Each structure stands twice: as structure tokens, then as C-alpha cells.
mmCIF file of C-alpha atoms in Angstrom:
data_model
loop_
_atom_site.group_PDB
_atom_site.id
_atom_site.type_symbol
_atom_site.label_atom_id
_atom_site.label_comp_id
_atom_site.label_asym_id
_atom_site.label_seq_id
_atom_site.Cartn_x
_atom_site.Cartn_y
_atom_site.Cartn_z
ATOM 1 C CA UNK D 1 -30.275 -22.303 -100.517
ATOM 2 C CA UNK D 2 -27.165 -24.304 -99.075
ATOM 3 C CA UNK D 3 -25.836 -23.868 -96.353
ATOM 4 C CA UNK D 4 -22.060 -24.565 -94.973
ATOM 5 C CA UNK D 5 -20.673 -24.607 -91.115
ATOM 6 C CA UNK D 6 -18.986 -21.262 -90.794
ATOM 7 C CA UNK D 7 -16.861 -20.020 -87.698
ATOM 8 C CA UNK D 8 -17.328 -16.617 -85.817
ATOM 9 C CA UNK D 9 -15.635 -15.433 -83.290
ATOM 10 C CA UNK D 10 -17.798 -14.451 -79.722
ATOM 11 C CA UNK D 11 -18.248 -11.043 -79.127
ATOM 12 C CA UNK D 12 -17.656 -11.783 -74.890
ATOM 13 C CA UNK D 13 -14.529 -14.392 -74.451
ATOM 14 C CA UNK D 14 -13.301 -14.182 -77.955
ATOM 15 C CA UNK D 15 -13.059 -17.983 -78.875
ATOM 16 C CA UNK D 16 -14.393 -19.451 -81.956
ATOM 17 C CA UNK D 17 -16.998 -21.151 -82.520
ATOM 18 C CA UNK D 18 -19.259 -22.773 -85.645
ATOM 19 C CA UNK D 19 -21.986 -21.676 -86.489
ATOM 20 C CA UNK D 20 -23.610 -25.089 -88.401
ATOM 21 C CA UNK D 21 -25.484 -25.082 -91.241
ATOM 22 C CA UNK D 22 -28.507 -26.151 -89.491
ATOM 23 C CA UNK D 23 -28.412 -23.584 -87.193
ATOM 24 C CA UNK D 24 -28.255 -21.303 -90.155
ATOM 25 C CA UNK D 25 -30.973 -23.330 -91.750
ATOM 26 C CA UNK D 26 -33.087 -22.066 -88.600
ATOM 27 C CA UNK D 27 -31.754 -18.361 -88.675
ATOM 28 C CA UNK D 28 -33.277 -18.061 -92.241
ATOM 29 C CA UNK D 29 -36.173 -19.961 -91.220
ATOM 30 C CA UNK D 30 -36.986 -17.422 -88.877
ATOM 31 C CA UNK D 31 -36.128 -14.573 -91.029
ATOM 32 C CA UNK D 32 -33.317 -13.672 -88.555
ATOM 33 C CA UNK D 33 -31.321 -10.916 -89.942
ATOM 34 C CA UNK D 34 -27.558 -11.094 -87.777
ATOM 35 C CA UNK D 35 -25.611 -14.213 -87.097
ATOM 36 C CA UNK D 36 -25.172 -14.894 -83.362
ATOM 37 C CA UNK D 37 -22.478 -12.780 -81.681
ATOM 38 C CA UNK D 38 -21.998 -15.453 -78.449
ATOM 39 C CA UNK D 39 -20.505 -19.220 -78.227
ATOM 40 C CA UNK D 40 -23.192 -21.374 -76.677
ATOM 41 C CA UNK D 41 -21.557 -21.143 -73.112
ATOM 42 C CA UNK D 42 -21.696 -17.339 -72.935
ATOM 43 C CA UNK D 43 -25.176 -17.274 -74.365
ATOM 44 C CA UNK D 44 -26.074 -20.087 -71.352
ATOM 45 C CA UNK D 45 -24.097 -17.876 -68.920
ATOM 46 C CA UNK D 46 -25.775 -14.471 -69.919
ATOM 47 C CA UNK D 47 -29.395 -15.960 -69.815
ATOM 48 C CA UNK D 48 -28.308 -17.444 -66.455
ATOM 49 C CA UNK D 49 -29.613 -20.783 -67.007
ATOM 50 C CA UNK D 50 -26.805 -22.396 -64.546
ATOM 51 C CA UNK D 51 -26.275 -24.971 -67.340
ATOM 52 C CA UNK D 52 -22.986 -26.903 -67.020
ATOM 53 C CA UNK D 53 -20.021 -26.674 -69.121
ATOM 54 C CA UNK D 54 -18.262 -29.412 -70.941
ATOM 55 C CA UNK D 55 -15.854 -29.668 -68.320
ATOM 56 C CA UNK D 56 -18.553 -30.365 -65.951
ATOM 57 C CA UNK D 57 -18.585 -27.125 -64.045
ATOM 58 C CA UNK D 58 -21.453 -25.543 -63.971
ATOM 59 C CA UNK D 59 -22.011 -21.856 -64.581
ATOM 60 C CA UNK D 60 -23.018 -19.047 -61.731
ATOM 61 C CA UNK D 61 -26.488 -18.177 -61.627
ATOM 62 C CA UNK D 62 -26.899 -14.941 -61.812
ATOM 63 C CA UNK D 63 -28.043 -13.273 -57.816
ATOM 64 C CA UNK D 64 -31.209 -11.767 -57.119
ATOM 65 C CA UNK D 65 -31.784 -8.302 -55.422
ATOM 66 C CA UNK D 66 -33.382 -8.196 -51.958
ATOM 67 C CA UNK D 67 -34.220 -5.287 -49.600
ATOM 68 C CA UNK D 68 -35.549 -4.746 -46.421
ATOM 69 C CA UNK D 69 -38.305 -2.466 -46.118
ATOM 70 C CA UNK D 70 -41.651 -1.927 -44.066
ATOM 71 C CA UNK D 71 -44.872 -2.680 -45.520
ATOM 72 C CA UNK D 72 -46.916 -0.041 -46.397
ATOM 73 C CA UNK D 73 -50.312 -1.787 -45.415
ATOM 74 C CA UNK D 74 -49.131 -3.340 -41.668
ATOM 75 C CA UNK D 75 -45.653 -1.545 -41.271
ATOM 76 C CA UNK D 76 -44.025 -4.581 -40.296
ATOM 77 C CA UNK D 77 -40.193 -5.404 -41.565
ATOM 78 C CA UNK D 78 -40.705 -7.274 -44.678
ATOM 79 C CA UNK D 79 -37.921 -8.671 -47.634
ATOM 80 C CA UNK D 80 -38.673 -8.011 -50.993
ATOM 81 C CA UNK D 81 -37.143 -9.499 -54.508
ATOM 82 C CA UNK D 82 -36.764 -5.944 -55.820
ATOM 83 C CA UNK D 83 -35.590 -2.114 -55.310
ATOM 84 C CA UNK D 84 -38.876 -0.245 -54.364
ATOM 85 C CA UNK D 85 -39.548 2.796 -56.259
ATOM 86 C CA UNK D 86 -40.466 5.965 -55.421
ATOM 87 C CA UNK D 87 -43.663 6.578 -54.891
ATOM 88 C CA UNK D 88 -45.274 2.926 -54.709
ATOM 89 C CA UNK D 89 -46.658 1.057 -52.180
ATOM 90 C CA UNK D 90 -44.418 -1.910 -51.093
ATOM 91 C CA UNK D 91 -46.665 -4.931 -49.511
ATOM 92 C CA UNK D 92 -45.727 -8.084 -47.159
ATOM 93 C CA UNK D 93 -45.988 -11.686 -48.435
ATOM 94 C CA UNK D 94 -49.372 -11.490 -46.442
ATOM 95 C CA UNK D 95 -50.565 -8.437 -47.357
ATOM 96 C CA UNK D 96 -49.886 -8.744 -51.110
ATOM 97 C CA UNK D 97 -51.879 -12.291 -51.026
ATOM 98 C CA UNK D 98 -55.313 -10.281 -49.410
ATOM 99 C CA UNK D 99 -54.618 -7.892 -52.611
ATOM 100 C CA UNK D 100 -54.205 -9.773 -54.883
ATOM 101 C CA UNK D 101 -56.636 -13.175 -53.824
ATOM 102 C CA UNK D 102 -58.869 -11.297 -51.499
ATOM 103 C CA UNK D 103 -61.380 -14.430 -51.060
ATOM 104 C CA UNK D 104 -61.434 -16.686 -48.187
ATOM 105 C CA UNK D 105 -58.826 -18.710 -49.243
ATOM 106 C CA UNK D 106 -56.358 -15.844 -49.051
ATOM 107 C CA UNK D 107 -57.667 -15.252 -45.282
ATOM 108 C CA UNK D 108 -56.770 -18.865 -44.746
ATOM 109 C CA UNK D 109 -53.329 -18.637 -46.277
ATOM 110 C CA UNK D 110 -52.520 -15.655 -43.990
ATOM 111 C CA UNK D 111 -53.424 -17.058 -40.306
ATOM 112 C CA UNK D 112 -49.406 -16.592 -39.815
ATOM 113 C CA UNK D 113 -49.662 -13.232 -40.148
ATOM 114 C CA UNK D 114 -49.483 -10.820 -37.119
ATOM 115 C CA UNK D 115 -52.373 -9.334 -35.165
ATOM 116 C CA UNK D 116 -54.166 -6.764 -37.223
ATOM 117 C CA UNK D 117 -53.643 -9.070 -40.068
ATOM 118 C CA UNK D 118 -54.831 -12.504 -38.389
ATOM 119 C CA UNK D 119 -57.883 -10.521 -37.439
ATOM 120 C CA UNK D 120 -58.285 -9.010 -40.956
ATOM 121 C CA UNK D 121 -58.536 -12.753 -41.742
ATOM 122 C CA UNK D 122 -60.124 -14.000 -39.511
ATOM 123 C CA UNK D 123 -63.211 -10.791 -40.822
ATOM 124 C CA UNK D 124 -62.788 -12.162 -44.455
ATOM 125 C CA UNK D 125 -63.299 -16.057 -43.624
ATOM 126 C CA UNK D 126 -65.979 -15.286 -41.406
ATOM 127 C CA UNK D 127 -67.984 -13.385 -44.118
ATOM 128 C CA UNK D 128 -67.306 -16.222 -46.863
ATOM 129 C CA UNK D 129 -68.532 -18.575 -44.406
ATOM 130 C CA UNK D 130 -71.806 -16.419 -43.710
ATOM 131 C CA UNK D 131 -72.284 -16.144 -47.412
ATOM 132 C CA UNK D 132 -72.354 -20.150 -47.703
ATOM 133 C CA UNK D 133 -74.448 -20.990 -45.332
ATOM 134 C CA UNK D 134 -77.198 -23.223 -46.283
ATOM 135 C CA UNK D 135 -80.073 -24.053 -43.336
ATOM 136 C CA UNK D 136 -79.566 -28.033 -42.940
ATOM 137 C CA UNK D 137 -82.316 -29.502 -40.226
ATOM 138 C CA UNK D 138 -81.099 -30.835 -37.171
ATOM 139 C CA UNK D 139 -83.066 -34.104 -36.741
ATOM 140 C CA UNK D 140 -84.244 -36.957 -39.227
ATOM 141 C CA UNK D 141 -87.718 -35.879 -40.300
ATOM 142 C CA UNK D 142 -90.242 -38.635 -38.952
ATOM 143 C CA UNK D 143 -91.951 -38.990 -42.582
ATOM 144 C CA UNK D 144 -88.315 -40.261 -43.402
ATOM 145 C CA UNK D 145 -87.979 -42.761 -40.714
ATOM 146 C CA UNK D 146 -91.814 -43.903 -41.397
ATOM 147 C CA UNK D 147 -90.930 -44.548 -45.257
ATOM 148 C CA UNK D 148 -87.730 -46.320 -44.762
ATOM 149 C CA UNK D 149 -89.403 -48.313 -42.099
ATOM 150 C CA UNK D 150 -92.446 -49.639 -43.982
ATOM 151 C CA UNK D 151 -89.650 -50.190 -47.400
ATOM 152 C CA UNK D 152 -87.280 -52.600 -45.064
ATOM 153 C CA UNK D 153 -90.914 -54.660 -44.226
ATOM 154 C CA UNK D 154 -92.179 -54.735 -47.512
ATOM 155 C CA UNK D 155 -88.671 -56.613 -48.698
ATOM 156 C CA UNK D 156 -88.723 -58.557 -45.789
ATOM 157 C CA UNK D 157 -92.028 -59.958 -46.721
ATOM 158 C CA UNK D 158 -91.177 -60.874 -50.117
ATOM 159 C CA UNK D 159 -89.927 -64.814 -50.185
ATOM 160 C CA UNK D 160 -86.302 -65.255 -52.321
ATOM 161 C CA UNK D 161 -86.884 -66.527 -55.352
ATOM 162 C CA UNK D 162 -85.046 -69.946 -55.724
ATOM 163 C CA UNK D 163 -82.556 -70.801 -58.597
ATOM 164 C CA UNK D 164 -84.533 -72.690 -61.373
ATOM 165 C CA UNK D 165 -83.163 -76.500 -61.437
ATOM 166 C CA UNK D 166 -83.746 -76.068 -65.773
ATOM 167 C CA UNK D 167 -81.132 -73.392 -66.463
ATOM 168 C CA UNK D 168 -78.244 -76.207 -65.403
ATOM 169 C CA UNK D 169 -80.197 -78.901 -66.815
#
């Protein structure tokens, strides 16, 4: 099938714009059933990329929600990236981490926390250290020194070998 540049008009700022025959080589490709409705700048501005513009300005991103609340685990004043909903626990930075990663490595990455939770920590690394320890003697065992001993004599002992004069020769 050929395909020629057509131009549509954009659905949000009205301008024209072509739509090329590759691009409609990749529409059919894809099995794509509308032509695009946006010019490439209002498609960049509604995904809120932040891409710049021809003219070198760039585009607004687009601003993300915060609200205060307390956490439902501690009760201390947290920030969050969304509007809690009804209903559903909301969780601190801190808190969320010992959720969601509750290892000692989670502990670790929490020490900031406040009291109950440095503590909480402080529970979890303890018990992952516990879990890894391995018995490890204090002193060299004396059947170790004796062997190493009597191996440093033995190549003491031995005379060096001296280079053979015929391999030059």
C-alpha cells in the first residue's frame, strides 16, 4: 500500500500538522485503527515529558500531588505523593521500607527514624545478626603453628638450585 504525507488538524491548539507517510507506514504496521488527533508538541505536553519546543522553550511538567498526613504505624507527620483514601493505611518513608523490605537491611536504612522506630530497628538487625552467627575460635590452634613451623624449615633446608650454564650455551 502507498502511502502520502497528509495534514490534520490537532484536536487541542488547532494548528496543522502532517502526518508523514512513514508515520502512517507505522500506524498500519501496528494495526492502529484512528489517525493521531495531537501535533507532536501537545502530545509531548500531555504526556508531560518536559521536552522542549522548537523555539527552545521547554514545556511545563506537569505537578505532583502531596499531602500531609500522620502515619498510621508511628503517628508521626509524614508527606505523601498521593490523596489517601478512605479506609487505607497511610505509612512513613520509614515505615513503608520495614513493610515492604523487612530484612536487616531495611533496619539499617531506617536508623533516622524516631524512637519507637530506631528501636524497632535496632530488634530486626539484632536478630539478622543472631541468625548469622558462625562460632570462629579465638586463638591460632597450636597444630597450626606446629605445621607451618616445621613447612618454613623444611624449605629452608632445601639448597637453590643454580641456573644450568648449558641452556645459554
Amino acid at each position: 500500500m502507498q502511502f502520502v504525507d497528509r495534514v490534520l488538524k490537532c484536536a487541542d491548539c488547532g494548528n496543522d500538522f502532517v502526518f508523514t507517510a512513514g508515520e502512517q507506514l507505522f500506524f498500519a504496521d501496528k494495526q492502529f485503527k484512528n489517525d493521531p488527533k495531537r501535533c507532536k508538541l501537545c502530545k509531548a505536553k500531555r504526556a508531560g515529558l518536559g521536552r522542549s519546543t522548537a523555539a527552545g522553550a521547554s514545556t511545563l511538567p506537569l505537578s505532583r500531588t502531596e499531602t500531609r498526613t500522620n502515619c498510621s504505624a508511628c503517628g508521626i507527620e509524614t508527606t505523601v505523593p498521593f490523596k489517601p483514601t478512605q479506609g487505607r493505611p497511610v505509612l512513613c518513608r520509614s515505615c513503608f521500607q520495614l513493610k515492604r523490605v523487612p530484612s536487616a537491611v531495611a533496619a539499617v536504612a531506617t536508623m533516622d527514624a524516631p524512637g519507637s522506630m530506631e528501636a524497632q530497628a535496632n530488634a530486626a538487625l539484632d536478630q539478622a545478626l543472631a541468625e548469622q552467627r558462625v562460632d570462629l575460635p579465638v586463638g591460632i590452634p597450636t597444630e597450626l603453628i606446629a605445621e607451618t613451623k616445621a613447612a618454613q624449615s623444611e624449605s629452608e633446608a632445601m639448597p637453590l638450585s643454580a641456573p644450568s650454564a648449558t641452556a645459554d650455551a
